[in-house]
Coordinates of C-alpha atoms in Angstrom, one line a residue:
M95 CA 0.0 0.0 0.0
A96 CA 0.9 3.7 -0.6
P97 CA 2.2 5.5 2.1
L98 CA 0.2 8.2 3.5
P99 CA 1.0 11.4 1.9
T100 CA 1.7 14.4 4.6
P101 CA -1.0 16.1 6.0
N102 CA -1.5 19.5 4.7
D103 CA -1.8 22.5 6.1
T104 CA -3.2 24.6 3.3
K105 CA -6.5 24.5 3.0
C106 CA -8.2 22.3 0.6
P107 CA -11.0 24.8 -1.6
F108 CA -13.8 20.8 -1.8
A109 CA -12.7 19.5 1.8
P110 CA -15.4 20.6 4.1
A111 CA -14.5 22.3 7.4
A112 CA -13.7 20.3 10.9
I113 CA -17.3 19.6 12.5
P114 CA -17.3 19.0 16.2
A115 CA -19.3 16.2 17.9
R116 CA -22.7 17.3 19.0
T117 CA -25.0 15.7 21.8
L118 CA -28.0 14.4 19.5
D119 CA -31.8 14.7 20.7
I120 CA -33.1 12.4 17.4
P121 CA -32.0 9.5 16.2
C122 CA -29.7 10.4 13.3
A123 CA -27.6 8.5 11.1
Y124 CA -25.3 11.5 10.3
A125 CA -24.7 12.3 14.2
S126 CA -21.6 15.3 13.2
S127 CA -23.7 17.7 11.3
A128 CA -22.7 20.8 10.9
S129 CA -24.0 23.4 12.8
A130 CA -26.3 26.1 11.1
S131 CA -23.0 28.5 11.0
V132 CA -21.7 26.1 9.0
K133 CA -22.2 26.0 5.2
D134 CA -21.5 22.5 3.8
T135 CA -23.1 22.1 0.3
A136 CA -22.5 18.5 0.3
K137 CA -24.0 18.1 3.8
L138 CA -27.4 20.1 3.7
T139 CA -29.9 18.8 5.6
T140 CA -32.9 19.6 7.7
S141 CA -33.2 17.3 11.1
A142 CA -29.3 16.1 11.7
T143 CA -29.1 17.2 15.3
L144 CA -31.3 19.2 17.4
D145 CA -30.5 22.4 16.3
N146 CA -31.3 21.4 12.5
Y147 CA -34.4 20.4 13.1
S148 CA -35.1 22.7 15.8
A149 CA -34.5 25.7 12.4
Y150 CA -36.2 24.3 10.2
L151 CA -39.1 24.0 11.9
G152 CA -38.9 27.4 13.3
S153 CA -39.5 28.4 9.6
L154 CA -42.0 26.5 8.7
H155 CA -45.0 28.8 10.2
R156 CA -43.5 31.5 7.2
N157 CA -44.4 28.9 4.9
S158 CA -47.1 29.1 3.4
Y159 CA -46.8 25.8 1.4
A160 CA -45.5 23.8 4.6
S161 CA -49.0 25.1 6.0
Y162 CA -51.4 24.4 3.1
I163 CA -49.9 20.6 3.0
R164 CA -50.1 20.2 6.8
L165 CA -46.2 20.0 7.2
M166 CA -45.4 21.1 10.7
E167 CA -47.9 18.0 11.6
L168 CA -46.3 15.4 9.6
E169 CA -43.0 16.3 10.4
K170 CA -44.3 15.6 13.9
T171 CA -44.7 12.0 13.2
W172 CA -41.7 11.7 11.0
G173 CA -39.6 13.0 13.9
L174 CA -41.3 9.7 15.7
W175 CA -41.5 12.7 18.9
S176 CA -44.3 10.0 20.1
L177 CA -41.4 7.7 20.9
Q178 CA -39.2 10.3 22.7
A179 CA -38.6 10.2 26.1
E180 CA -37.6 14.1 26.8
T181 CA -37.8 16.2 24.4
S182 CA -40.4 17.7 22.8
M183 CA -41.1 19.2 19.3
P184 CA -40.2 22.2 19.3
F185 CA -43.0 24.4 17.5
D186 CA -45.6 21.8 17.8
P187 CA -48.9 23.0 16.8
L188 CA -50.4 20.3 18.3
P189 CA -48.9 20.2 22.2
H190 CA -51.0 17.9 23.5
L191 CA -51.4 15.1 20.8
L192 CA -48.6 12.0 20.6
Q193 CA -46.5 12.8 23.2
A194 CA -44.4 10.5 24.4
S195 CA -45.1 6.9 25.7
P196 CA -44.5 6.2 29.3
T197 CA -43.5 3.4 28.9
I198 CA -40.2 5.0 26.9
V199 CA -37.2 4.2 28.9
A200 CA -35.6 7.9 29.9
G201 CA -32.8 9.2 27.9
S202 CA -33.2 7.0 24.8
A203 CA -34.0 7.6 21.7
P204 CA -36.4 5.6 18.9
P205 CA -33.3 3.7 16.7
A206 CA -32.1 5.5 13.6
P207 CA -33.8 2.2 11.5
L208 CA -37.0 3.1 12.2
Y209 CA -36.3 6.9 12.3
R210 CA -35.2 6.5 8.0
L211 CA -38.3 4.3 8.2
A212 CA -41.3 6.6 9.6
P213 CA -41.5 8.4 6.4
A214 CA -41.9 5.9 3.9
M215 CA -44.6 4.2 6.2
T216 CA -46.7 7.6 6.4
S217 CA -46.5 7.6 3.0
I218 CA -48.5 4.4 2.6
E219 CA -50.9 5.5 5.2
I220 CA -51.5 8.7 3.3
C221 CA -52.5 6.9 -0.1
L222 CA -55.1 4.7 1.4
R223 CA -56.7 7.4 2.7
L224 CA -56.3 9.1 -0.9
A225 CA -57.9 5.9 -2.2
C226 CA -60.5 6.3 0.0
D227 CA -61.2 9.9 -1.6
F228 CA -61.0 7.7 -5.1
M229 CA -63.4 5.7 -3.9
E230 CA -65.7 8.6 -2.7
V231 CA -65.6 8.3 0.6
N232 CA -66.7 10.7 3.3
L233 CA -63.3 11.1 4.8
P234 CA -65.3 12.2 7.9
A235 CA -67.4 9.6 8.4
L236 CA -63.7 7.5 8.5
D237 CA -63.4 8.6 12.8
D238 CA -67.0 10.2 13.0
A239 CA -70.3 7.8 12.9
T240 CA -72.9 10.3 12.5
Q241 CA -71.4 11.7 9.2
P242 CA -72.8 10.2 5.7
R243 CA -69.9 7.2 4.4
C244 CA -70.2 8.6 0.9
R245 CA -70.3 12.1 -0.8
A246 CA -71.4 12.6 -4.3
H247 CA -70.6 10.8 -7.3
R248 CA -69.0 12.8 -10.0
P249 CA -69.8 10.5 -13.1
Y250 CA -67.6 12.9 -15.1
V251 CA -64.4 11.6 -13.2
D252 CA -62.5 8.5 -14.7
H253 CA -61.8 6.7 -10.7
H254 CA -60.8 3.7 -12.2
V255 CA -57.5 5.9 -14.5
R256 CA -56.7 7.6 -10.8
M257 CA -56.6 4.4 -9.1
D258 CA -54.8 2.2 -11.5
S259 CA -52.2 5.1 -11.2
L260 CA -52.6 5.0 -7.4
L261 CA -52.3 0.8 -7.3
R262 CA -48.8 1.6 -9.1
N263 CA -47.6 3.8 -6.8
L264 CA -48.6 1.9 -4.1
T265 CA -46.3 -1.0 -5.6
A266 CA -43.6 1.5 -6.3
Q267 CA -43.7 2.4 -3.1
L268 CA -43.8 -1.1 -0.8
Q269 CA -40.9 -1.6 -3.2
M270 CA -38.9 1.1 -1.8
L271 CA -39.4 1.0 1.9
R272 CA -38.2 -2.8 1.4
T273 CA -35.0 -1.0 0.1
V274 CA -35.0 0.8 3.2
I275 CA -35.5 -1.6 5.3
E276 CA -32.8 -3.9 3.6
L277 CA -29.6 -1.1 3.2
D278 CA -30.4 -1.3 7.4
C279 CA -30.3 -4.9 7.7
D280 CA -27.4 -5.7 5.2
D281 CA -24.8 -6.7 8.2
T282 CA -26.7 -8.9 10.4
D283 CA -30.3 -10.1 10.9
D284 CA -31.1 -10.9 13.8
T285 CA -31.4 -7.6 15.5
F286 CA -34.2 -6.7 13.7
Q287 CA -36.4 -6.1 17.2
A288 CA -33.7 -3.3 19.2
K289 CA -33.9 -1.6 15.1
Y290 CA -37.7 -1.4 14.5
L291 CA -38.9 -2.1 18.1
L292 CA -41.2 -4.8 16.9
T293 CA -44.8 -5.5 18.6
P294 CA -46.9 -8.2 17.9
R295 CA -50.2 -6.3 17.6
P296 CA -50.7 -5.2 14.0
S297 CA -52.5 -1.9 13.4
I298 CA -55.7 -1.1 14.7
D299 CA -55.7 2.1 13.4
S300 CA -54.9 1.9 10.0
L301 CA -57.2 2.5 6.7
G302 CA -55.0 -0.6 5.9
R303 CA -57.7 -2.8 7.4
A304 CA -59.5 -5.1 4.9
N305 CA -63.0 -5.8 7.0
E306 CA -63.4 -2.0 7.4
W307 CA -66.7 -0.9 5.6
W308 CA -64.8 1.4 3.8
W309 CA -63.4 -1.2 1.7
K310 CA -67.1 -2.9 1.3
M311 CA -69.3 0.2 -0.5
E312 CA -70.2 -0.3 -3.7
H313 CA -69.1 1.8 -6.3
P314 CA -70.0 2.5 -9.2
R315 CA -66.9 2.7 -11.8
V316 CA -64.2 0.9 -9.2
S317 CA -64.1 -2.2 -6.7
P318 CA -62.9 -1.2 -3.8
R319 CA -62.7 -5.2 -2.2
A320 CA -60.7 -5.4 -5.3
I321 CA -58.5 -2.8 -4.5
A322 CA -58.4 -4.0 -1.1
A323 CA -56.9 -6.8 -1.8
R324 CA -54.6 -5.6 -4.7
V325 CA -53.0 -3.9 -1.9
A326 CA -52.9 -6.4 0.7
A327 CA -51.7 -9.0 -1.6
Q328 CA -48.9 -6.1 -2.6
V329 CA -47.7 -6.0 1.2
H330 CA -47.5 -9.6 1.8
A331 CA -45.3 -10.3 -1.0
Q332 CA -42.9 -7.0 -0.1
F333 CA -42.6 -8.7 3.3
A334 CA -42.9 -12.7 2.4
D335 CA -39.7 -13.5 3.7
L336 CA -39.2 -11.0 6.7
P337 CA -39.2 -12.8 10.2
F338 CA -42.1 -9.4 10.5
G339 CA -44.9 -7.7 8.6
L340 CA -46.0 -3.8 8.1
G341 CA -49.0 -4.4 10.2
L342 CA -51.5 -3.9 7.7
F343 CA -54.0 -5.8 6.2
A344 CA -52.5 -8.6 8.4
S345 CA -54.3 -12.2 8.1
S346 CA -56.6 -13.3 10.6
S347 CA -54.8 -17.1 10.4
S348 CA -51.6 -15.3 11.4
S349 CA -49.9 -17.4 14.1
S350 CA -49.2 -15.5 17.5
T351 CA -45.8 -15.1 17.3
Q352 CA -46.2 -12.9 14.1
L353 CA -44.1 -9.9 15.1
Y354 CA -45.4 -6.3 12.6
L355 CA -43.1 -2.8 12.9
P356 CA -44.8 -0.6 15.3
Y357 CA -47.2 0.7 12.7
D358 CA -49.6 3.2 15.4
Q359 CA -46.6 4.3 17.0
V360 CA -45.1 5.5 14.3
V361 CA -47.6 6.4 11.6
A362 CA -50.4 7.7 13.5
P363 CA -53.0 7.1 11.1
T364 CA -55.8 8.9 13.4
F365 CA -53.8 11.7 14.1
L366 CA -52.7 12.2 10.3
R367 CA -56.9 11.8 9.6
Q368 CA -58.1 14.3 11.6
H369 CA -55.2 17.1 11.3
A370 CA -53.4 16.7 8.2
T371 CA -55.8 16.5 5.9
E372 CA -57.6 19.1 3.5
N373 CA -60.6 20.3 2.9
Q374 CA -62.1 17.9 0.8
T375 CA -66.1 18.9 1.3
R376 CA -65.6 22.6 -0.5
F377 CA -63.3 21.6 -3.1
D378 CA -63.7 18.3 -5.0
E379 CA -59.6 18.3 -6.1
D380 CA -58.4 19.7 -2.7
H381 CA -57.7 16.4 -0.7
F382 CA -56.1 15.0 -4.2
F383 CA -53.8 18.1 -4.9
A384 CA -52.9 18.1 -1.5
T385 CA -52.1 14.5 -1.0
V386 CA -49.9 14.4 -3.8
H387 CA -47.5 16.9 -2.8
Q388 CA -47.4 15.4 0.8
V389 CA -46.5 11.9 -0.5
C390 CA -43.6 13.9 -2.6
E391 CA -42.8 15.7 0.6
A392 CA -42.7 12.7 3.0
W393 CA -40.7 10.6 -0.2
C394 CA -38.2 13.8 0.3
C395 CA -37.5 13.1 3.7
V396 CA -36.9 9.6 3.1
M397 CA -34.1 11.1 0.8
E398 CA -32.6 13.5 3.4
R399 CA -32.2 10.8 5.7
Q400 CA -30.5 8.3 3.4
L401 CA -28.2 10.9 2.5
D402 CA -27.7 11.7 6.2
A403 CA -26.9 7.8 6.5
A404 CA -24.4 7.7 3.6
Q405 CA -22.2 10.7 4.7
A406 CA -22.1 8.7 8.0
D407 CA -20.8 5.4 5.9
I408 CA -18.1 8.2 4.0
D409 CA -16.7 9.5 7.4
A410 CA -16.6 6.1 8.6
L411 CA -14.1 5.7 6.0
D412 CA -10.5 4.6 7.1
V413 CA -7.7 5.4 5.3
L414 CA -6.7 1.8 5.7
F415 CA -8.0 -0.5 3.6
D416 CA -10.4 -3.1 5.7
D417 CA -10.8 -6.1 2.6
A418 CA -14.1 -7.1 4.9
D419 CA -16.2 -3.6 6.3
T420 CA -14.8 -0.9 3.4
P421 CA -16.3 -2.8 1.2
R422 CA -19.1 -3.4 2.0
R423 CA -19.7 0.1 3.3
L424 CA -18.7 1.4 -0.3
A425 CA -21.3 -0.8 -2.0
R426 CA -24.0 0.2 0.5
I427 CA -22.7 4.3 0.1
A428 CA -24.2 3.5 -3.8
R429 CA -26.9 1.6 -2.6
R430 CA -28.0 4.7 -1.4
Y431 CA -27.8 7.0 -3.6
R432 CA -29.3 4.7 -5.9
L433 CA -32.5 4.6 -4.2
C434 CA -32.2 8.2 -3.6
A435 CA -32.2 7.9 -8.1
Q436 CA -35.3 5.5 -7.8
I437 CA -37.7 8.1 -5.4
W438 CA -36.9 10.6 -8.0
E439 CA -37.7 8.8 -10.9
Y440 CA -41.1 7.4 -8.8
M441 CA -41.6 10.7 -8.1
I442 CA -42.1 11.5 -12.1
D443 CA -44.7 9.2 -12.3
H444 CA -46.6 10.3 -9.0
C445 CA -46.3 14.0 -9.4
T446 CA -48.1 12.8 -13.3
M447 CA -51.1 11.6 -11.5
L448 CA -52.2 15.4 -11.3
T449 CA -53.3 15.8 -14.7
E450 CA -56.0 13.2 -13.7
M451 CA -57.8 16.1 -11.8
D452 CA -60.7 17.5 -13.2
M453 CA -59.9 21.4 -14.9
A454 CA -62.7 22.7 -13.8
D455 CA -63.1 21.4 -9.8
Y456 CA -59.4 22.2 -9.6
H457 CA -59.7 25.9 -11.0
A458 CA -62.3 26.3 -8.5
F459 CA -59.3 26.3 -5.7
R460 CA -56.7 26.8 -7.6
L461 CA -56.2 31.0 -7.3
Q462 CA -57.2 30.6 -3.6
L463 CA -53.7 28.9 -3.6
H464 CA -51.7 31.5 -4.5
G465 CA -48.3 31.6 -2.8
A466 CA -48.5 28.0 -1.7
S467 CA -46.2 26.1 -4.8
G468 CA -44.0 23.2 -4.2
G469 CA -41.2 25.0 -5.6
Q470 CA -41.0 26.1 -1.4
S471 CA -40.3 23.0 0.1
V472 CA -37.5 23.6 1.8
R473 CA -36.7 20.2 1.9
M474 CA -36.3 19.6 -1.6
R475 CA -34.3 22.6 -2.3
Q476 CA -32.1 21.3 -0.2
L477 CA -31.5 18.4 -1.5
R478 CA -31.4 19.6 -5.3
R479 CA -28.4 21.4 -4.3
R480 CA -27.1 18.8 -1.8
I481 CA -27.2 16.3 -4.4
F482 CA -25.0 18.8 -7.1
H483 CA -22.2 18.5 -4.4
L484 CA -22.6 14.6 -3.5
L485 CA -18.5 14.8 -4.9
P486 CA -15.9 15.2 -3.7
L487 CA -16.6 12.6 -1.3
I488 CA -13.7 13.1 1.5
P489 CA -13.6 10.4 4.7
A490 CA -13.3 12.1 7.8
A491 CA -9.9 10.8 8.3
F492 CA -8.3 12.0 4.3
E493 CA -9.4 15.5 4.8
A494 CA -5.6 16.5 6.7
Y495 CA -4.4 14.7 4.0
V496 CA -6.0 16.4 0.4
A497 CA -3.8 18.0 -1.1
P498 CA -5.0 21.6 -2.4
T499 CA -4.8 20.7 -6.2
Y500 CA -4.1 17.3 -7.8
S501 CA -1.3 16.9 -9.3
P502 CA -0.6 12.9 -8.5
T503 CA 3.1 12.1 -9.5
S504 CA 2.0 8.4 -9.8
F505 CA -1.7 6.6 -9.5
D506 CA -2.6 3.1 -9.1
P507 CA -6.5 2.4 -9.0
A508 CA -5.9 -0.5 -7.3
E509 CA -4.2 1.6 -4.1
W510 CA -6.8 2.9 -2.3
L511 CA -4.8 5.9 -0.9
D512 CA -4.3 7.3 -4.4
L513 CA -8.4 6.4 -5.3
L514 CA -8.9 9.1 -2.1
Q515 CA -7.1 11.7 -3.3
L516 CA -8.9 11.3 -7.0
L517 CA -12.7 11.2 -5.4
A518 CA -11.5 14.7 -3.4
H519 CA -10.7 16.3 -6.8
V520 CA -13.8 15.6 -8.5
R521 CA -16.3 18.0 -8.4
V522 CA -19.1 20.0 -10.4
S523 CA -18.3 22.4 -12.8
E524 CA -19.8 24.5 -15.7
T525 CA -16.7 24.1 -17.9
P526 CA -14.8 21.1 -19.9
E527 CA -12.3 19.9 -17.1
T528 CA -8.8 21.1 -17.2
N529 CA -6.8 18.9 -15.9
A530 CA -5.5 16.2 -18.2
T531 CA -4.1 14.1 -15.4
L532 CA -7.6 14.5 -13.3
V533 CA -9.6 12.7 -16.6
R534 CA -6.9 10.0 -17.4
H535 CA -6.9 8.9 -14.3
L536 CA -10.8 8.2 -13.5
Q537 CA -10.5 6.9 -17.1
Q538 CA -8.1 4.4 -15.2
L539 CA -10.4 4.3 -12.4
Y540 CA -13.5 2.8 -14.7
A541 CA -11.5 1.1 -16.5
H542 CA -9.9 -1.4 -13.8
H543 CA -12.1 -4.0 -12.4
G544 CA -10.6 -5.3 -9.0
T545 CA -11.1 -4.1 -5.3
P546 CA -11.0 -1.3 -4.9
A547 CA -11.7 0.6 -7.5
C548 CA -14.8 -1.2 -8.7
H549 CA -16.3 -0.2 -5.4
V550 CA -15.6 3.1 -6.6
M551 CA -17.0 3.8 -9.4
N552 CA -20.3 2.0 -8.3
V553 CA -20.1 5.1 -5.8
V554 CA -19.6 7.4 -8.9
Q555 CA -21.5 6.4 -11.3
A556 CA -24.5 6.3 -8.1
V557 CA -24.1 9.8 -8.0
Q558 CA -24.6 10.5 -11.1
T559 CA -27.0 8.9 -11.9
L560 CA -28.7 10.3 -8.8
E561 CA -27.9 13.7 -10.3
N562 CA -29.1 13.1 -13.6
A563 CA -32.4 11.9 -11.9
V564 CA -33.0 15.2 -10.0
R565 CA -32.8 17.1 -13.7
R566 CA -35.4 14.6 -15.4
F567 CA -37.5 14.7 -12.2
Y568 CA -37.2 18.7 -13.2
F569 CA -37.8 18.2 -17.0
G570 CA -40.8 16.1 -16.2
H571 CA -42.6 18.2 -13.6
Q572 CA -42.2 20.8 -15.7
Y573 CA -44.4 19.3 -18.5
M574 CA -46.7 17.8 -15.9
A575 CA -47.4 21.9 -15.2
I576 CA -48.3 22.6 -19.0
M577 CA -50.6 19.6 -18.7
V578 CA -52.2 21.0 -16.0
L579 CA -51.9 25.5 -16.5
G580 CA -51.4 25.6 -20.2
G581 CA -48.1 25.8 -21.8
S582 CA -47.9 30.0 -20.7
N583 CA -50.3 30.3 -17.6
T584 CA -48.8 31.3 -14.8
G585 CA -48.4 28.4 -11.4
S586 CA -50.0 29.2 -7.7
D587 CA -46.7 31.1 -7.0
G588 CA -47.3 33.3 -9.7
L589 CA -44.0 32.8 -11.9
T590 CA -44.3 30.4 -14.8
V591 CA -44.0 27.4 -15.5
K592 CA -40.5 28.0 -17.7
M593 CA -38.6 28.7 -14.1
L594 CA -38.8 24.9 -13.6
E595 CA -36.1 24.9 -16.6
R596 CA -33.5 26.5 -13.8
T597 CA -32.5 23.0 -12.6
W598 CA -32.9 20.4 -15.2
K599 CA -30.8 22.8 -17.1
D600 CA -27.8 23.9 -15.2
P601 CA -25.2 23.4 -17.0
K602 CA -22.9 22.4 -14.2
R603 CA -22.8 18.8 -14.1
Y604 CA -19.6 16.0 -13.2
L605 CA -18.1 16.6 -16.3
S606 CA -14.6 15.4 -15.4
C607 CA -17.1 12.0 -15.6
E608 CA -18.1 12.6 -18.6
Q609 CA -14.7 13.3 -20.3
A610 CA -13.5 10.2 -18.7
K611 CA -16.0 7.8 -20.3
T612 CA -15.9 9.9 -23.4
Q613 CA -12.0 9.5 -24.2
L614 CA -12.3 5.8 -23.0
S615 CA -14.8 5.0 -25.2
D616 CA -12.6 6.4 -27.8
V617 CA -9.6 4.7 -26.7
M618 CA -11.3 1.3 -26.0
D619 CA -13.4 1.2 -29.6
A620 CA -9.8 1.6 -31.7
L621 CA -8.4 -0.7 -29.4
H622 CA -10.7 -3.4 -30.2
L623 CA -10.5 -2.2 -34.1
Q624 CA -6.5 -2.9 -33.8
Q625 CA -7.6 -5.8 -33.0
E626 CA -9.8 -7.1 -34.8
P627 CA -10.1 -4.3 -37.8
D628 CA -14.1 -6.0 -38.7
G629 CA -15.7 -6.4 -35.8
K630 CA -17.6 -3.3 -36.1
G631 CA -20.9 -4.4 -36.1
K632 CA -19.8 -8.1 -36.7
L633 CA -21.7 -9.7 -33.6
M634 CA -25.2 -7.9 -35.9
Q635 CA -23.8 -8.9 -39.4
T636 CA -23.4 -12.3 -37.8
L637 CA -27.0 -12.8 -36.3
L638 CA -28.3 -11.5 -39.4
Q639 CA -25.9 -14.2 -41.8
V640 CA -27.5 -16.9 -39.2
Y641 CA -31.3 -15.5 -39.8
K642 CA -30.7 -15.7 -43.8
D643 CA -29.4 -18.7 -43.0
R644 CA -32.2 -20.3 -41.5
R645 CA -34.6 -18.9 -44.0
A646 CA -33.0 -19.8 -47.0
A647 CA -33.5 -23.4 -45.3
M648 CA -37.1 -23.3 -44.0
S649 CA -38.0 -21.8 -47.7
K650 CA -36.1 -25.2 -48.9
D651 CA -37.6 -27.4 -47.4
G652 CA -41.1 -25.6 -47.6
G653 CA -40.5 -26.2 -51.4
M654 CA -39.4 -29.5 -51.1
A655 CA -42.7 -29.9 -48.8
G656 CA -44.8 -28.7 -50.8
Q657 CA -44.0 -30.7 -53.8
C658 CA -44.1 -33.7 -52.3
R659 CA -47.8 -33.5 -51.3
A660 CA -48.4 -31.8 -54.8
K661 CA -47.6 -35.5 -56.0
K662 CA -50.1 -37.1 -54.1
M663 CA -52.4 -35.1 -55.1
T664 CA -52.3 -36.1 -58.6
A665 CA -51.6 -40.2 -57.5

């Protein structure tokens, strides 16, 4: 292994500032997050420490979008304040609700894996509530028996299409929820109880109970029973090989030893229905519109916590390569980044649901939403900025050894320290990379199939995939807005939909990586042609010739068979 370089006293322009450890009151994977006074774009987060979270929550009362989608109420469930022992939620809008359980041990905090899973679980419940809306259930009747169970049927709404979208939506969410669990359980499988506070009782408050009246209603367009059966099948499929269940649509034949996630304690379904919902009776599409944005915000919260966890793994990397631990950490970092990319892709399809709103019903309240735009989402803005700065990647233990400029005398993709120095200098830019050495060494990284280069390459690829997914989301969101509002109309924030181009047309990209791939492709093509001059298109030419020969043989056999049949007929 190459020796460690001499610690560099010159401040690297890309290295993060030294951050003292902080005492946390909420569980978070990234325990050494910057305080509000330290600006590090690669580590932007709303809730790594209580200071961060308090500052974030303290700003929401000035945010009309947050007020509209009841974000403060949602944050109370996502922060697991009902499982906190000593710390109350800052700026609690409903201090008398969701108080810490008396069974919680003083000074304890919920486990970080459950903290990372909470927003995804909440999103499932929100979508079940949206399913009831599509089935034209009167939402207040879910908790108030004196209310009428159904609301007016709108025959001009295509409920089949809405339910198709929602079922596709739930399938994607459940698959991503399963991935979140796998990411936190990839080391051992015997700590589920400690990681998720499992309980022997399924949910008794959720809408996901198959025997409740809202799944037994009659509807002229959709079958609530069929919807419940299909969602239940998806839930059971994603948890089929796990020693616990989600807690929804639990089978009556379940074993007495069956364990479940603490769904009611984490999600607080009744609290969500009563305090995080919109005015369904006044505006027909209000609940639909708000719920779609609530789900987006939930998965943005999942992404943020996954990025925090990935950053924790980055900071835990050591300057000495461990054959067992280091590849596992790098693989987990890459998978967390790819999950975040998958979430952005999911949100493209999710937001497209809004094109199914009835235009007349939507415009009945659109003007009253003026000033409440999804562009006001603090978390989404932070994610966008953060994702464009995930590289350079500098573990905490390597910060003192980062050179101010990249000009190594040698590079070996099999050497861990050489790779760390390379990762410390890859960054976004608006102009092509002028450091030819950096680009050349990136080519060697992509071409090397051994450890640790292949693991590092997977991380770099995952970062680029994630950055591109963000661009595709904003591109898709722009055209969704055009579908809803028209190309020259204005959104609820008074800005034209063209303003969405700011993100997907952002010129800043990891151009050094793109240049390395382009040049490496040219070099590899030249080498292959040198070894096999007629190799270009040879595979396709071979397959085409095989197809022609087979066709000719079939024609010949067919002709002979035809002659035999003709002779028999004349005999």
